[in-house]
mmCIF file of C-alpha atoms in Angstrom:
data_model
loop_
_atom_site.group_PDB
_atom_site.id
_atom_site.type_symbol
_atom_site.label_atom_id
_atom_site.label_comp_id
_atom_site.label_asym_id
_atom_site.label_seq_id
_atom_site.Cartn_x
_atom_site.Cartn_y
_atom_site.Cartn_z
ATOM 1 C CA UNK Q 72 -43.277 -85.424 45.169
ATOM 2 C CA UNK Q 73 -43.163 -87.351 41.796
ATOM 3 C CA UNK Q 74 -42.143 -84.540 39.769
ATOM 4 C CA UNK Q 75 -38.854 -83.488 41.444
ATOM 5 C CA UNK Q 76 -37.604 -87.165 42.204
ATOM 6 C CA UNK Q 77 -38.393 -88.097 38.597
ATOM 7 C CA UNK Q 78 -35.661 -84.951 37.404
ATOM 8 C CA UNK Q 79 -33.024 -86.047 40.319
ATOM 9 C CA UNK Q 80 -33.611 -89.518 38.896
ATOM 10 C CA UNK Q 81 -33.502 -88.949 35.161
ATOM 11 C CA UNK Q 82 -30.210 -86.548 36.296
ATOM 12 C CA UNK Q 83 -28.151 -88.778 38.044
ATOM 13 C CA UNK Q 84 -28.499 -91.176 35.278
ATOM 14 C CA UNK Q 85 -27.330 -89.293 33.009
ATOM 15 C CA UNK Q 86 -24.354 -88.127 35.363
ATOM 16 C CA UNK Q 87 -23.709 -92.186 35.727
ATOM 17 C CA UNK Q 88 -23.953 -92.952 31.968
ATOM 18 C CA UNK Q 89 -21.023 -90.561 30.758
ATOM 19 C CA UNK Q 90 -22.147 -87.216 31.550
ATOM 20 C CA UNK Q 91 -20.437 -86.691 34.513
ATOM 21 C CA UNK Q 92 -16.915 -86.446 32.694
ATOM 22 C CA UNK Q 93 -18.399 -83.628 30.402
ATOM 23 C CA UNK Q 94 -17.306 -80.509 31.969
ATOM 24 C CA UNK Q 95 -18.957 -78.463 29.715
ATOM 25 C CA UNK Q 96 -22.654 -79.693 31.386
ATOM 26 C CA UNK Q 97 -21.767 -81.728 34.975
ATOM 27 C CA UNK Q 98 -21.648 -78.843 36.784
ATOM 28 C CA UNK Q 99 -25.134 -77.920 35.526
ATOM 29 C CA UNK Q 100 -26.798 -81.293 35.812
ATOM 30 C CA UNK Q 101 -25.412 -81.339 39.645
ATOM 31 C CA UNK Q 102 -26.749 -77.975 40.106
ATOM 32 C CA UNK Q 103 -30.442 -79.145 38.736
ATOM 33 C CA UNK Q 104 -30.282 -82.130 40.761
ATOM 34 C CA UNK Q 105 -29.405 -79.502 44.056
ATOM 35 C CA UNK Q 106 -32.536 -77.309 42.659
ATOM 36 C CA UNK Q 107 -34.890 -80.171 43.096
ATOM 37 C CA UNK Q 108 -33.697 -82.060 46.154
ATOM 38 C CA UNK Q 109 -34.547 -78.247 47.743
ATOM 39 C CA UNK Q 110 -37.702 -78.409 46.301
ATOM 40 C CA UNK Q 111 -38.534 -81.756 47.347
ATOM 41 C CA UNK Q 112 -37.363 -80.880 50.808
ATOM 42 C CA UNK Q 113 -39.612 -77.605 51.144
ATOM 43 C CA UNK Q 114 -42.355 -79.532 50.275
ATOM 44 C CA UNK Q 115 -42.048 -82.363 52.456
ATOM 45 C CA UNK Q 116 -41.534 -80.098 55.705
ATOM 46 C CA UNK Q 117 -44.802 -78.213 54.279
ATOM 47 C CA UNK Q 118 -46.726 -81.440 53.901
ATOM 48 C CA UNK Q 119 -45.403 -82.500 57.366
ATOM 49 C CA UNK Q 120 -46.422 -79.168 59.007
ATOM 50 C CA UNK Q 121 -49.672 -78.793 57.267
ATOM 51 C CA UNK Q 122 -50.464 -82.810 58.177
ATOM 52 C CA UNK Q 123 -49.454 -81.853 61.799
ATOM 53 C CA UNK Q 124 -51.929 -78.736 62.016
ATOM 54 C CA UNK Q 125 -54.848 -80.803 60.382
ATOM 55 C CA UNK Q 126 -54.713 -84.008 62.464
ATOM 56 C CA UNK Q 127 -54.367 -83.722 66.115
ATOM 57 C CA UNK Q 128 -52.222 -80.122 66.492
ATOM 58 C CA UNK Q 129 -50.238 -79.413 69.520
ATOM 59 C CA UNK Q 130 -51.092 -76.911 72.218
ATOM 60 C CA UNK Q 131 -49.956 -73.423 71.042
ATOM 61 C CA UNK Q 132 -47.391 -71.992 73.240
ATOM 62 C CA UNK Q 133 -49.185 -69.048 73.917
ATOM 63 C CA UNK Q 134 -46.890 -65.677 75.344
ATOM 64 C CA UNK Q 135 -46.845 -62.219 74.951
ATOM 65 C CA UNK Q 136 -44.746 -61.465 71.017
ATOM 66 C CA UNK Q 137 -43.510 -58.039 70.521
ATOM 67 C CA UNK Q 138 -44.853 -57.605 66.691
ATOM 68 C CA UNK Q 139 -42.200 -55.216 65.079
ATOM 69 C CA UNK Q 140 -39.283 -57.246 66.299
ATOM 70 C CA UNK Q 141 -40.470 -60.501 64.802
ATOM 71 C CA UNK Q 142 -41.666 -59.291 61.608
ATOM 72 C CA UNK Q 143 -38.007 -57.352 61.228
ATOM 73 C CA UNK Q 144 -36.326 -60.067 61.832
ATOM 74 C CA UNK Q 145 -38.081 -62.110 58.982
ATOM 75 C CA UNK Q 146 -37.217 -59.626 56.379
ATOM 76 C CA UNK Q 147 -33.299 -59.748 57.427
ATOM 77 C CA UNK Q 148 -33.788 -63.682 57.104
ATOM 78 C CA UNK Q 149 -35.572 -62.626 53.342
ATOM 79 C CA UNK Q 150 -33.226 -59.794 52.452
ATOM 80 C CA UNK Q 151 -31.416 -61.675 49.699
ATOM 81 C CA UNK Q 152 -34.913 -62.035 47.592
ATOM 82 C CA UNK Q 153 -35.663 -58.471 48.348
ATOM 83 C CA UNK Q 154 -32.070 -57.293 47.229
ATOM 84 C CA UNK Q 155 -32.272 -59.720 43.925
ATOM 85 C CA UNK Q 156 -35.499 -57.940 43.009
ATOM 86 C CA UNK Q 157 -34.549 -54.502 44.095
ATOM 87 C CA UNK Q 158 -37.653 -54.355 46.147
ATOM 88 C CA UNK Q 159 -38.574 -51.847 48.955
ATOM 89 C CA UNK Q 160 -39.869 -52.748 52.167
ATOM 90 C CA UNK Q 161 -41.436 -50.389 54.453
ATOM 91 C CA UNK Q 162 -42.582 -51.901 58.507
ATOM 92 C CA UNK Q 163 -44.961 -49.549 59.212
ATOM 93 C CA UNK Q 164 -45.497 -51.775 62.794
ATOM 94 C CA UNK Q 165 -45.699 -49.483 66.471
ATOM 95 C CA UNK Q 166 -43.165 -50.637 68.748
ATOM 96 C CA UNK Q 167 -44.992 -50.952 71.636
ATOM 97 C CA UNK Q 168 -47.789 -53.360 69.564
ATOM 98 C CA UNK Q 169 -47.748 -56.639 71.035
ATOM 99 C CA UNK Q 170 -50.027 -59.782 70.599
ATOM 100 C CA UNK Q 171 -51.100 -63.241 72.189
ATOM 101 C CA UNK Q 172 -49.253 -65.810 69.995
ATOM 102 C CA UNK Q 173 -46.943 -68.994 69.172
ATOM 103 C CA UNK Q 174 -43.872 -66.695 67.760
ATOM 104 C CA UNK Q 175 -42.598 -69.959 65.973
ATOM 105 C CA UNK Q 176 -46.208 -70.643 64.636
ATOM 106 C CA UNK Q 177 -46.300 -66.566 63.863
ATOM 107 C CA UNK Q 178 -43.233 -66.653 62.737
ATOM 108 C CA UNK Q 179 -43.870 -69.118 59.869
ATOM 109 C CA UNK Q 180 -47.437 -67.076 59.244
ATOM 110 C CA UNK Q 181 -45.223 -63.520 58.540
ATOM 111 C CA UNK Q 182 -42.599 -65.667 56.236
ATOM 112 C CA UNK Q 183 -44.887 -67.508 54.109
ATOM 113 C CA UNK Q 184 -46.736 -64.453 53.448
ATOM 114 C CA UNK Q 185 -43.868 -62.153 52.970
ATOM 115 C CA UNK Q 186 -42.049 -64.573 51.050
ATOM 116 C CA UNK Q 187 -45.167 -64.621 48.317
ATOM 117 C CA UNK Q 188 -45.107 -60.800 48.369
ATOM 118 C CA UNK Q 189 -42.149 -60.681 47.211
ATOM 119 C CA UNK Q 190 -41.803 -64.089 44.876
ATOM 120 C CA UNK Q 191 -44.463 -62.840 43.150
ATOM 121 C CA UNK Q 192 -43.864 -58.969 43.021
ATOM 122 C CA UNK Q 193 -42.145 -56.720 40.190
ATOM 123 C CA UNK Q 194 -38.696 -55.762 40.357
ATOM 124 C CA UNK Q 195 -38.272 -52.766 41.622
ATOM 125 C CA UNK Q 196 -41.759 -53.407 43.666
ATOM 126 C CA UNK Q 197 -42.956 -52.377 46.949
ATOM 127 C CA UNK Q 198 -43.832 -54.617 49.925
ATOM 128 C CA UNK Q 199 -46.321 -52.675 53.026
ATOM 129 C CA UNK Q 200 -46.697 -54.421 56.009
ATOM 130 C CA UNK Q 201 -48.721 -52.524 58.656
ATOM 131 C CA UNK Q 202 -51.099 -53.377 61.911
ATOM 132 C CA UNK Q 203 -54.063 -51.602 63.546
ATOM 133 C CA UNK Q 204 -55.706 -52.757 66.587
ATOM 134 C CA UNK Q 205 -59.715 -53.531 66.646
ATOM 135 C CA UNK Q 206 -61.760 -54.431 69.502
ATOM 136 C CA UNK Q 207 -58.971 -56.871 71.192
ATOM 137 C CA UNK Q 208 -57.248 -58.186 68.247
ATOM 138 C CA UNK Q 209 -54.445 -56.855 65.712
ATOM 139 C CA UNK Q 210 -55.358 -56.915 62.040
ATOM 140 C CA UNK Q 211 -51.694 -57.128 60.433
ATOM 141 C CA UNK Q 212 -51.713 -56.502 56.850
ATOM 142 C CA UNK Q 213 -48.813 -57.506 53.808
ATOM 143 C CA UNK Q 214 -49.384 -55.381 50.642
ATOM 144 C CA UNK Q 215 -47.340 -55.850 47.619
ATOM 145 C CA UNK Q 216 -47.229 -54.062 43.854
ATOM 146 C CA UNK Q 217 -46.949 -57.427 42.531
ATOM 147 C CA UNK Q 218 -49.101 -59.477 39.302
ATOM 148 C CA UNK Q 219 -52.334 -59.704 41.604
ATOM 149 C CA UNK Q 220 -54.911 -62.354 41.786
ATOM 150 C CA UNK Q 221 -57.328 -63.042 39.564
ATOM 151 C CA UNK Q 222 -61.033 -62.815 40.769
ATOM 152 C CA UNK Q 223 -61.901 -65.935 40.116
ATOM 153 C CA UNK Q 224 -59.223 -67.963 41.968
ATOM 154 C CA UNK Q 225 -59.853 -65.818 44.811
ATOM 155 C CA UNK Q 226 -62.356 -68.085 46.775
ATOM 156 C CA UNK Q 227 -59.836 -70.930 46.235
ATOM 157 C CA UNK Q 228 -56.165 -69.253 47.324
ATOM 158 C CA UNK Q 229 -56.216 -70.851 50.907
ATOM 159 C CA UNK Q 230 -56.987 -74.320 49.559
ATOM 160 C CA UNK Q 231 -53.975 -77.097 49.659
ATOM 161 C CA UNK Q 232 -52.063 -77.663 46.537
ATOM 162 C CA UNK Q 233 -54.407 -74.907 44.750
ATOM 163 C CA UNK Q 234 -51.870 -72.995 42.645
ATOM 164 C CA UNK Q 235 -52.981 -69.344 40.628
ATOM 165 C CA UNK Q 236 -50.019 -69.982 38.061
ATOM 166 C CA UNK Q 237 -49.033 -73.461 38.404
ATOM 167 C CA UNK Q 238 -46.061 -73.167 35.663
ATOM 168 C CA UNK Q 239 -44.494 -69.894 37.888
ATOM 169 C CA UNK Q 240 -45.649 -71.526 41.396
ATOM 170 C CA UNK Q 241 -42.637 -74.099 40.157
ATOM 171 C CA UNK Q 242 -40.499 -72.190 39.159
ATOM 172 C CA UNK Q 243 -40.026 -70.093 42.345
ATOM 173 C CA UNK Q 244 -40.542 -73.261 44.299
ATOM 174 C CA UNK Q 245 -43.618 -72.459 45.412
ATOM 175 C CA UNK Q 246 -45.198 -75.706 47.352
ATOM 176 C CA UNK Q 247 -49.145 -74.696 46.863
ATOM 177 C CA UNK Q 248 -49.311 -75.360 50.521
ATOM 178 C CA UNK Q 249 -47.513 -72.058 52.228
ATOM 179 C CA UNK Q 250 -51.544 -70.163 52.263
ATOM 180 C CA UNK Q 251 -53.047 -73.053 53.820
ATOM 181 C CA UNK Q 252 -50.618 -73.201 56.710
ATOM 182 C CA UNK Q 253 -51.154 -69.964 57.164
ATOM 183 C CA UNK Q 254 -54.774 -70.171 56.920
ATOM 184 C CA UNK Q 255 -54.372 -72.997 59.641
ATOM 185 C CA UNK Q 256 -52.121 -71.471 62.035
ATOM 186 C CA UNK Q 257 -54.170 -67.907 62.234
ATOM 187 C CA UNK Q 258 -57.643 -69.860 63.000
ATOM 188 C CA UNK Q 259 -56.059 -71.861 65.736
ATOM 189 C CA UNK Q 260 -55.112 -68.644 67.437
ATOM 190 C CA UNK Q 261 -58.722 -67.805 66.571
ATOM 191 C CA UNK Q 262 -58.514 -65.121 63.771
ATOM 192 C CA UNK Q 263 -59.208 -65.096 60.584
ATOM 193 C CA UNK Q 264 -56.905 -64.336 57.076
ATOM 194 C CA UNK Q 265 -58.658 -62.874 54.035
ATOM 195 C CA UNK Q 266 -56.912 -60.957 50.288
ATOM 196 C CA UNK Q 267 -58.091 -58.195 48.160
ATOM 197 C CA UNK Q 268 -56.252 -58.358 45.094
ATOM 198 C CA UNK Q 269 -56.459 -57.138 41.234
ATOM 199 C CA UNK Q 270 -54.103 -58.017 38.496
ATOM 200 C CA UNK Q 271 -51.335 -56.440 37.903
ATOM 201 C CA UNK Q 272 -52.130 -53.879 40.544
ATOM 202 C CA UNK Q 273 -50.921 -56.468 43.327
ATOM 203 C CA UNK Q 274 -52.116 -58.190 46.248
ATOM 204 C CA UNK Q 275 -53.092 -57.136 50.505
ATOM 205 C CA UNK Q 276 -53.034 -60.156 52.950
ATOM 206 C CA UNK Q 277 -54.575 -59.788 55.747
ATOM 207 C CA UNK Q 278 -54.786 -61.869 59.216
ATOM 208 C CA UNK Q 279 -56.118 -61.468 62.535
ATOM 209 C CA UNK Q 280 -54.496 -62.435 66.221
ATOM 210 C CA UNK Q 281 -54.949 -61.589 69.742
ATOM 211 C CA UNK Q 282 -53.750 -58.515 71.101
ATOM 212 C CA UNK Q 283 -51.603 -59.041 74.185
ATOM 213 C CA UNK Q 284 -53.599 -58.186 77.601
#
């Protein structure tokens, strides 16, 4: 929280002591200042829904959720990443695969994990998401051609705050929170989340939720 409101700080100041009538930098400074009041607002509804999953979380409002629908429309809400990286993304989902689940809470699991895939893919890249069913429950799988993982921050991915590249992480506004609300949400429906990954050969997500009776 610090970091961003020290920049909007340190900016407007220098908007206030002159800067703001030189036209060859305003527009930028205002622009910087936009930057990090989005940054500080991502991570303040992150902290608030991460806070709200690990104290005393609400009911989930549990109903049948056509997969393939939901997870299309999450890509047409991510499209301009995909089109600014000239990435390709193939929904390899059935149409008749449906689950047991909170679509907002599943909803937020599918964008925080597509929106890392492709954050932190190549351009030109390629983003798989698929499903399979197994013994009552859908494993639902994101696979990117992205940088990859290193082994040894593996065991720590899902932890709060813990960022792989903390440099990068800010620059794409990454919160370090977006894999533990993830982690969260998919163990209060009861599954489980897990990643393979290698560097520079990319990265598969993985998570677990009922399938729908």
């Amino acid at each position: 929280l610090k970091s961003p409101l020290t920049s909007i700080h340190g900016l407007a100041e220098t908007l206030l002591s002159g800067a703001v009538d030189d036209r060859a930098n305003n527009r930028r400074f205002v622009q910087l200042i936009e930057e990090d009041a989005t940054r500080l607002a991502r991570l303040i509804d992150d902290l608030l829904s991460l806070s709200q999953l690990e104290a005393q979380p609400a009911p989930l409002k549990l109903s049948r959720v056509e997969l393939k629908p939901l997870v299309e429309s999450v890509i047409a809400l991510l499209n301009p990443g995909v089109k600014q990286r000239r990435l390709r993304v193939v929904c390899d989902l059935p149409g008749d695969l449906a689950v047991q689940a909170d679509v907002e809470r599943l909803r937020q699991v599918v964008s925080n994990l597509l929106d890392n895939a492709i954050k932190y893919n190549r351009d030109e890249g390629e983003i798989l998401i698929s499903a399979t069913r197994e013994d009552g429950w859908v494993k639902v799988t994101v696979a990117d051609t992205g940088i990859g993982i290193p082994a040894k921050d593996l065991p720590r991915i899902f932890e709060r705050f813990y960022r792989v590249d903390k440099a990068r992480s800010r620059e794409l506004g990454g919160t370090g929170l977006g894999l533990s609300i993830v982690k969260h949400i998919v163990e209060a429906h009861g599954g489980q989340v897990s990643v393979a990954s290698q560097l520079d050969q990319g990265s598969i997500f993985s998570f677990t939720v009922p399938l729908a009776s």
